[in-house]
Amino acid sequence: EDQLVESGGGWVQPGGSLRLSCATSGFTFSSSPMSWLRQAPGKGGEWVSTILGGPEITYYRDSVKGRFTISRDNAKSMLYLQMNRLEPEDTGVYYCVKGAYGVGSRGQGTQVTVSS
């Protein structure tokens, strides 16, 4: 059974930074494409970023390019999302997803709130 547990969320002022982590188990992490998905209050899920499992090619939605960096540690089965220059529009619950483009099994999420 796939297990994904996110951490690292919190409250931050606009312009600040957060680093999200996702601990995984129950599947072959190193060969799995992984994603981050977010959901703002009252809205549907929004794909944020994907990293492939072979060559670690990364993809980002336009609104986070240059601000967010997705990475992985295959030895630890960990996924990360470094978020810089955060904006209020980045507020939401962030989910770690096993799969490309946010489609697949996911964790319980971690709340990110960006406000002054």
Coordinates of C-alpha atoms in Angstrom, one line a residue:
E1 CA 0.0 0.0 0.0
D2 CA 1.3 3.4 -1.0
Q3 CA 2.1 5.6 2.0
L4 CA 2.8 9.3 1.6
V5 CA 3.2 11.8 4.5
E6 CA 3.7 15.5 3.9
S7 CA 5.2 17.9 6.4
G8 CA 6.7 21.4 6.4
G9 CA 3.6 23.6 5.9
G10 CA 2.8 26.6 8.0
W11 CA 2.1 30.3 7.9
V12 CA 4.5 32.7 6.1
Q13 CA 4.4 36.3 5.0
P14 CA 4.4 37.2 1.3
G15 CA 7.9 36.9 0.0
G16 CA 8.9 34.3 2.5
S17 CA 10.0 30.7 2.0
L18 CA 8.9 27.2 3.0
R19 CA 10.3 23.7 2.3
L20 CA 7.8 20.9 2.1
S21 CA 8.8 17.3 2.5
C22 CA 7.1 14.0 1.7
A23 CA 8.1 10.7 3.3
T24 CA 7.0 7.7 1.2
S25 CA 6.9 3.9 1.5
G26 CA 5.2 0.9 0.0
F27 CA 6.3 1.4 -3.6
T28 CA 9.4 1.7 -5.6
F29 CA 10.1 5.4 -5.2
S30 CA 13.1 5.7 -7.3
S31 CA 11.3 4.7 -10.5
S32 CA 8.1 6.6 -9.8
P33 CA 7.3 10.0 -11.2
M34 CA 6.2 12.2 -8.3
S35 CA 4.2 15.4 -8.1
W36 CA 2.9 18.2 -5.9
L37 CA -0.7 19.2 -6.1
R38 CA -2.4 22.0 -4.2
Q39 CA -6.0 22.9 -3.3
A40 CA -7.0 26.4 -2.4
P41 CA -10.1 27.0 -0.2
G42 CA -13.2 26.4 -2.2
K43 CA -11.4 25.4 -5.3
G44 CA -10.4 22.2 -7.0
G45 CA -7.0 20.6 -7.1
E46 CA -4.2 22.4 -9.0
W47 CA -1.1 20.6 -10.3
V48 CA 2.1 22.4 -9.2
S49 CA 5.1 20.4 -10.2
T50 CA 6.3 16.9 -11.4
I51 CA 9.7 15.2 -11.2
L52 CA 10.3 12.1 -13.2
G53 CA 11.9 9.0 -11.7
G54 CA 14.5 8.1 -14.3
P55 CA 16.2 11.2 -15.6
E56 CA 15.0 13.7 -13.0
I57 CA 13.3 16.0 -15.4
T58 CA 11.1 18.5 -13.8
Y59 CA 8.0 20.3 -14.8
Y60 CA 6.2 23.3 -13.2
R61 CA 3.0 25.2 -13.7
D62 CA 3.7 28.7 -15.1
S63 CA 2.8 30.6 -11.9
V64 CA 5.5 28.9 -9.8
K65 CA 8.3 28.7 -12.4
G66 CA 11.4 30.4 -11.0
R67 CA 10.0 30.4 -7.4
F68 CA 9.5 26.7 -6.6
T69 CA 11.9 23.8 -6.9
I70 CA 10.9 20.1 -6.8
S71 CA 13.5 17.6 -5.9
R72 CA 13.9 14.0 -4.6
D73 CA 16.2 11.8 -2.6
N74 CA 15.8 8.3 -3.9
A75 CA 18.0 6.8 -1.1
K76 CA 15.6 8.1 1.5
S77 CA 12.4 7.8 -0.6
M78 CA 11.7 11.5 0.0
L79 CA 10.2 14.2 -2.1
Y80 CA 10.7 17.9 -1.5
L81 CA 9.3 21.3 -2.7
Q82 CA 11.3 24.4 -2.0
M83 CA 9.0 27.4 -2.2
N84 CA 10.5 30.9 -2.4
R85 CA 9.0 34.3 -2.9
L86 CA 5.6 33.0 -1.7
E87 CA 2.5 34.9 -2.7
P88 CA -1.0 34.9 -1.1
E89 CA -2.2 32.9 -4.2
D90 CA 0.0 30.0 -3.2
T91 CA -2.2 29.4 -0.1
G92 CA -3.7 26.0 0.1
V93 CA -3.3 22.4 1.1
Y94 CA -0.3 20.8 -0.6
Y95 CA -0.4 17.2 -1.4
C96 CA 2.4 14.8 -2.4
V97 CA 1.3 12.6 -5.2
K98 CA 2.7 9.3 -6.6
G99 CA 2.3 9.9 -10.3
A100 CA 2.9 12.5 -13.0
Y101 CA 0.9 15.7 -13.2
G102 CA -0.8 15.2 -9.8
V103 CA -2.7 12.0 -10.8
G104 CA -2.3 9.1 -8.4
S105 CA -2.4 8.2 -4.7
R106 CA -1.6 11.0 -2.3
G107 CA -1.0 11.9 1.3
Q108 CA -3.2 13.8 3.8
G109 CA -1.7 17.1 2.8
T110 CA 0.0 20.0 4.6
Q111 CA -1.5 23.5 4.9
V112 CA 0.4 26.5 3.5
T113 CA -0.9 29.9 4.4
V114 CA 0.7 33.0 2.9
S115 CA -0.6 36.3 4.3
S116 CA 0.5 39.4 6.1

